[in-house]
Amino acid sequence: MSERPSSSTPRGDGGPSWPLPGPALSRIALTLALVATGLILVFTVGTNRDEEPNAEGAAPPPQPTSRSRPQPTVPAQATPAPVDRPSQSDEDELDEWSRKIEHATGIPARAAAAYGRAEMWLRGDRPECHLSWSTLAAIGQVESRHGAAGGEPGIGVDGVPATPIIGPPLDGSRGRAQVRDTDRGEVDGDATWDRAVGPMRFLPAQWQRWGKRATGDGRAADPQDIDDAALTAARLLCAEDRDLATAKGWWKAVGGFRGPVTSGGADEYAGRIADQAEVYAGQASG
């Protein structure tokens, strides 16, 4: 009786190891090839999707995970600023209010007073807009940390940052939007490309159209002045008869403020402002 061929490598259990038949080896090889092909397709599709450029030619930023907003909503209204009294001084009342806001939220009192004053004025001029100071404060935080981007000590008593805040040129590099000069350098000092300026970071064309002096001293509006910047932002947000108490009005106003030239687009920008405005509203009422 003939002996079966044995493998030169012993099995783990001490028994003989038999060579696999040809068909079995073929099936195993085919299975491994299919698995490898599937993995290659998965990694290839995932890589291509992550590298799709956005409208500005840069890879899209990571999506925010702090908040899911399938249907846009309006941030909660913050505790209102004092009532505007055109016929008498309300400076003391505004100063007291701004100090309370600083204690509750960390917003410097000087900046809080500018946001509160802008709400007070728009409450009289455009009551149907329903603008809250917390929306202005959220923009100020996202854009310049309430003027701290101009260096220490931030916004001074005169309402101006220690160093003028002028953003990088919007020349299309490093993921930035491309916006050629619109003001001949009069607002931003750059006659080739536009730059965002001031604690609220206005584009020159926005400032030239909406810029407003907050004090009646006869001087020109200054985008570096927090009072002028806050009032101008309020006017821009309330333009076109917008009602910021509605989701449609709020998101259109805030998304159009600087969203078109940010890497994530208008909705992503408005979402960041909404999140911050909610935080400030909660802190101020707490």
Short mmCIF file of C-alpha atoms in Angstrom, two decimals:
data_model
loop_
_atom_site.label_atom_id
_atom_site.label_comp_id
_atom_site.label_asym_id
_atom_site.label_seq_id
_atom_site.Cartn_x
_atom_site.Cartn_y
_atom_site.Cartn_z
CA MET A 1 0.00 0.00 0.00
CA SER A 2 1.47 3.32 -1.04
CA GLU A 3 2.08 6.06 1.52
CA ARG A 4 0.47 9.49 1.19
CA PRO A 5 2.86 12.32 0.56
CA SER A 6 3.54 14.37 3.67
CA SER A 7 4.43 18.04 4.06
CA SER A 8 7.88 18.98 5.22
CA THR A 9 6.35 21.47 7.68
CA PRO A 10 4.52 19.85 10.60
CA ARG A 11 1.02 21.03 11.62
CA GLY A 12 0.48 22.60 14.95
CA ASP A 13 -1.43 19.58 16.25
CA GLY A 14 1.34 17.18 15.29
CA GLY A 15 -0.62 15.62 12.39
CA PRO A 16 0.39 15.64 8.76
CA SER A 17 -0.31 18.67 6.50
CA TRP A 18 -1.66 17.93 3.08
CA PRO A 19 -1.13 20.20 0.08
CA LEU A 20 -4.29 22.01 -1.09
CA PRO A 21 -5.74 20.94 -4.41
CA GLY A 22 -5.25 23.33 -7.36
CA PRO A 23 -8.92 24.53 -7.50
CA ALA A 24 -8.88 25.47 -3.82
CA LEU A 25 -5.76 27.56 -4.24
CA SER A 26 -7.37 29.34 -7.20
CA ARG A 27 -10.47 30.20 -5.18
CA ILE A 28 -8.40 31.60 -2.31
CA ALA A 29 -6.31 33.72 -4.68
CA LEU A 30 -9.45 35.08 -6.36
CA THR A 31 -11.00 36.00 -3.00
CA LEU A 32 -7.87 37.85 -1.85
CA ALA A 33 -7.71 39.76 -5.13
CA LEU A 34 -11.34 40.91 -4.80
CA VAL A 35 -10.77 42.09 -1.21
CA ALA A 36 -7.66 44.05 -2.23
CA THR A 37 -9.52 45.70 -5.12
CA GLY A 38 -12.35 46.76 -2.81
CA LEU A 39 -9.95 48.35 -0.32
CA ILE A 40 -8.22 50.29 -3.09
CA LEU A 41 -11.55 51.67 -4.30
CA VAL A 42 -12.60 52.71 -0.79
CA PHE A 43 -9.36 54.62 -0.10
CA THR A 44 -9.35 56.20 -3.56
CA VAL A 45 -12.92 57.52 -3.32
CA GLY A 46 -12.35 58.83 0.20
CA THR A 47 -9.17 60.65 -0.78
CA ASN A 48 -10.69 62.30 -3.82
CA ARG A 49 -13.69 63.49 -1.85
CA ASP A 50 -11.57 65.13 0.84
CA GLU A 51 -9.54 67.02 -1.73
CA GLU A 52 -12.40 68.58 -3.67
CA PRO A 53 -11.79 72.36 -3.73
CA ASN A 54 -14.41 74.86 -2.64
CA ALA A 55 -15.50 77.89 -4.63
CA GLU A 56 -12.38 79.80 -3.58
CA GLY A 57 -10.03 77.08 -4.83
CA ALA A 58 -9.01 75.83 -1.37
CA ALA A 59 -9.76 72.55 0.34
CA PRO A 60 -12.94 72.97 2.41
CA PRO A 61 -12.43 73.37 6.15
CA PRO A 62 -13.61 70.71 8.61
CA GLN A 63 -17.32 70.95 9.21
CA PRO A 64 -18.24 72.37 12.64
CA THR A 65 -19.30 69.68 15.08
CA SER A 66 -20.43 71.89 17.93
CA ARG A 67 -23.94 72.30 16.64
CA SER A 68 -26.32 70.53 14.29
CA ARG A 69 -28.70 72.93 12.58
CA PRO A 70 -30.77 71.04 9.96
CA GLN A 71 -33.21 73.96 9.93
CA PRO A 72 -31.68 77.44 10.54
CA THR A 73 -32.98 79.05 13.68
CA VAL A 74 -32.61 82.51 15.21
CA PRO A 75 -30.23 82.84 18.17
CA ALA A 76 -31.93 83.63 21.46
CA GLN A 77 -32.45 87.31 22.11
CA ALA A 78 -30.10 88.68 24.72
CA THR A 79 -31.11 90.88 27.63
CA PRO A 80 -31.71 94.21 25.86
CA ALA A 81 -29.46 97.23 26.12
CA PRO A 82 -30.86 100.28 27.98
CA VAL A 83 -33.62 102.39 26.47
CA ASP A 84 -32.30 105.18 24.24
CA ARG A 85 -33.18 108.66 25.54
CA PRO A 86 -32.42 111.18 22.79
CA SER A 87 -33.48 114.15 24.89
CA GLN A 88 -31.29 113.35 27.90
CA SER A 89 -27.96 111.69 28.65
CA ASP A 90 -28.01 107.94 29.07
CA GLU A 91 -24.23 107.49 29.25
CA ASP A 92 -24.20 106.50 32.92
CA GLU A 93 -26.89 103.89 32.38
CA LEU A 94 -25.07 102.48 29.32
CA ASP A 95 -21.75 102.39 31.20
CA GLU A 96 -23.32 100.48 34.09
CA TRP A 97 -24.95 98.03 31.68
CA SER A 98 -21.73 97.46 29.75
CA ARG A 99 -19.81 96.69 32.94
CA LYS A 100 -22.41 94.07 33.84
CA ILE A 101 -22.07 92.57 30.36
CA GLU A 102 -18.28 92.49 30.74
CA HIS A 103 -18.62 90.65 34.06
CA ALA A 104 -21.07 88.12 32.63
CA THR A 105 -19.50 87.48 29.21
CA GLY A 106 -15.91 88.69 29.23
CA ILE A 107 -16.60 91.21 26.46
CA PRO A 108 -14.58 94.35 27.24
CA ALA A 109 -16.92 97.03 28.60
CA ARG A 110 -15.78 99.54 25.98
CA ALA A 111 -16.76 97.18 23.15
CA ALA A 112 -19.98 96.12 24.89
CA ALA A 113 -21.02 99.77 25.15
CA ALA A 114 -20.57 100.16 21.38
CA TYR A 115 -22.67 97.07 20.64
CA GLY A 116 -25.34 98.17 23.11
CA ARG A 117 -25.47 101.72 21.74
CA ALA A 118 -25.92 100.41 18.19
CA GLU A 119 -28.84 98.26 19.33
CA MET A 120 -30.36 101.27 21.09
CA TRP A 121 -30.17 103.44 17.98
CA LEU A 122 -31.51 100.81 15.63
CA ARG A 123 -34.34 100.10 18.05
CA GLY A 124 -35.47 103.66 17.39
CA ASP A 125 -34.60 103.96 13.69
CA ARG A 126 -35.49 100.42 12.58
CA PRO A 127 -37.67 98.82 15.27
CA GLU A 128 -38.91 96.22 12.78
CA CYS A 129 -35.33 94.87 12.41
CA HIS A 130 -35.19 93.47 15.99
CA LEU A 131 -31.39 93.65 16.11
CA SER A 132 -29.77 92.35 19.29
CA TRP A 133 -26.41 93.55 20.59
CA SER A 134 -25.41 89.88 20.99
CA THR A 135 -25.31 89.43 17.21
CA LEU A 136 -22.96 92.41 16.88
CA ALA A 137 -20.84 91.11 19.75
CA ALA A 138 -20.60 87.69 18.13
CA ILE A 139 -19.34 89.28 14.90
CA GLY A 140 -16.84 91.35 16.89
CA GLN A 141 -15.56 88.24 18.64
CA VAL A 142 -15.23 86.14 15.49
CA GLU A 143 -13.64 88.92 13.45
CA SER A 144 -11.15 90.48 15.87
CA ARG A 145 -11.82 89.30 19.44
CA HIS A 146 -13.42 92.70 20.10
CA GLY A 147 -10.40 94.57 18.79
CA ALA A 148 -7.74 92.49 20.55
CA ALA A 149 -6.40 91.54 17.11
CA GLY A 150 -4.90 95.03 17.04
CA GLY A 151 -2.64 94.12 19.95
CA GLU A 152 -2.65 94.86 23.65
CA PRO A 153 -4.45 96.45 25.38
CA GLY A 154 -7.17 96.06 22.73
CA ILE A 155 -9.78 98.77 22.26
CA GLY A 156 -8.78 101.93 24.10
CA VAL A 157 -10.96 104.45 25.91
CA ASP A 158 -11.14 106.36 22.63
CA GLY A 159 -12.72 103.30 20.95
CA VAL A 160 -9.76 102.61 18.64
CA PRO A 161 -7.50 99.52 18.74
CA ALA A 162 -3.87 99.89 19.77
CA THR A 163 -2.81 99.17 16.18
CA PRO A 164 -5.07 99.54 13.12
CA ILE A 165 -6.60 96.20 12.18
CA ILE A 166 -6.00 95.49 8.50
CA GLY A 167 -6.39 91.98 7.14
CA PRO A 168 -4.23 90.21 4.55
CA PRO A 169 -4.79 90.99 0.86
CA LEU A 170 -7.71 89.14 -0.68
CA ASP A 171 -5.54 87.96 -3.55
CA GLY A 172 -6.76 84.39 -3.84
CA SER A 173 -3.73 82.87 -2.11
CA ARG A 174 -3.79 80.49 0.88
CA GLY A 175 -7.49 79.78 0.46
CA ARG A 176 -8.52 83.43 0.60
CA ALA A 177 -11.08 84.93 -1.75
CA GLN A 178 -9.90 87.07 -4.63
CA VAL A 179 -11.25 90.62 -4.46
CA ARG A 180 -9.50 93.24 -6.54
CA ASP A 181 -9.27 96.79 -5.26
CA THR A 182 -12.58 98.66 -5.07
CA ASP A 183 -11.57 101.81 -3.15
CA ARG A 184 -8.22 102.84 -4.69
CA GLY A 185 -6.69 102.09 -1.31
CA GLU A 186 -8.63 104.85 0.44
CA VAL A 187 -10.09 102.57 3.13
CA ASP A 188 -7.55 99.76 3.43
CA GLY A 189 -4.35 101.36 2.09
CA ASP A 190 -4.03 98.79 -0.69
CA ALA A 191 -4.67 99.91 -4.28
CA THR A 192 -4.25 96.41 -5.72
CA TRP A 193 -6.34 94.09 -3.55
CA ASP A 194 -9.09 94.71 -1.03
CA ARG A 195 -8.48 93.98 2.65
CA ALA A 196 -10.90 93.67 5.57
CA VAL A 197 -10.43 96.49 8.08
CA GLY A 198 -11.30 97.43 11.63
CA PRO A 199 -12.60 95.47 14.62
CA MET A 200 -15.65 94.35 12.60
CA ARG A 201 -13.47 93.72 9.51
CA PHE A 202 -15.44 95.51 6.82
CA LEU A 203 -14.61 95.22 3.17
CA PRO A 204 -13.88 98.65 1.66
CA ALA A 205 -16.98 98.60 -0.59
CA GLN A 206 -19.17 97.84 2.43
CA TRP A 207 -17.66 100.64 4.42
CA GLN A 208 -17.95 103.19 1.64
CA ARG A 209 -21.65 102.42 1.29
CA TRP A 210 -22.74 101.94 4.90
CA GLY A 211 -20.10 103.71 7.03
CA LYS A 212 -21.66 105.96 9.66
CA ARG A 213 -20.15 108.17 12.34
CA ALA A 214 -21.52 107.26 15.78
CA THR A 215 -20.80 110.64 17.35
CA GLY A 216 -21.91 114.02 16.10
CA ASP A 217 -18.44 115.54 16.07
CA GLY A 218 -18.40 116.24 12.34
CA ARG A 219 -15.53 113.86 11.62
CA ALA A 220 -15.61 111.15 8.96
CA ALA A 221 -16.65 107.64 9.95
CA ASP A 222 -13.66 105.49 10.89
CA PRO A 223 -13.74 101.68 10.40
CA GLN A 224 -11.14 101.34 13.19
CA ASP A 225 -13.45 103.06 15.69
CA ILE A 226 -15.54 100.44 17.54
CA ASP A 227 -18.50 102.83 17.89
CA ASP A 228 -18.56 103.64 14.17
CA ALA A 229 -17.95 99.99 13.26
CA ALA A 230 -20.76 98.67 15.47
CA LEU A 231 -23.26 101.23 14.18
CA THR A 232 -22.26 100.56 10.58
CA ALA A 233 -22.60 96.80 11.11
CA ALA A 234 -26.07 97.36 12.57
CA ARG A 235 -27.12 99.43 9.55
CA LEU A 236 -25.80 96.81 7.14
CA LEU A 237 -27.51 93.93 8.94
CA CYS A 238 -30.85 95.77 9.00
CA ALA A 239 -30.71 96.84 5.34
CA GLU A 240 -33.34 95.75 2.81
CA ASP A 241 -36.09 95.81 5.46
CA ARG A 242 -34.75 92.63 7.08
CA ASP A 243 -36.37 91.28 10.23
CA LEU A 244 -33.68 89.60 12.31
CA ALA A 245 -36.33 87.99 14.50
CA THR A 246 -36.98 85.56 11.62
CA ALA A 247 -34.61 82.79 10.57
CA LYS A 248 -34.70 83.92 6.94
CA GLY A 249 -33.88 87.52 7.80
CA TRP A 250 -31.17 86.73 10.36
CA TRP A 251 -29.28 84.17 8.26
CA LYS A 252 -29.43 86.28 5.10
CA ALA A 253 -28.15 89.36 6.95
CA VAL A 254 -25.35 87.66 8.87
CA GLY A 255 -24.36 85.29 6.07
CA GLY A 256 -23.96 88.27 3.74
CA PHE A 257 -21.85 90.27 6.20
CA ARG A 258 -18.58 88.52 5.36
CA GLY A 259 -19.61 85.00 4.45
CA PRO A 260 -19.07 85.34 0.68
CA VAL A 261 -15.33 85.90 1.20
CA THR A 262 -14.75 83.29 3.92
CA SER A 263 -13.49 79.81 3.11
CA GLY A 264 -16.60 78.04 4.41
CA GLY A 265 -19.17 80.25 2.70
CA ALA A 266 -22.13 82.24 4.01
CA ASP A 267 -23.90 79.45 5.91
CA GLU A 268 -20.78 78.29 7.73
CA TYR A 269 -19.97 81.89 8.70
CA ALA A 270 -23.51 82.57 9.92
CA GLY A 271 -23.42 79.34 11.91
CA ARG A 272 -20.31 80.47 13.77
CA ILE A 273 -21.92 83.81 14.57
CA ALA A 274 -25.14 82.12 15.68
CA ASP A 275 -23.27 79.83 18.06
CA GLN A 276 -21.39 82.73 19.63
CA ALA A 277 -24.50 84.92 19.87
CA GLU A 278 -26.30 82.10 21.71
CA VAL A 279 -23.42 81.87 24.18
CA TYR A 280 -23.47 85.59 24.89
CA ALA A 281 -27.26 85.68 25.25
CA GLY A 282 -27.14 82.82 27.75
CA GLN A 283 -24.30 84.34 29.76
CA ALA A 284 -25.93 87.78 29.92
CA SER A 285 -29.23 86.43 31.18
CA GLY A 286 -27.70 83.96 33.61
#
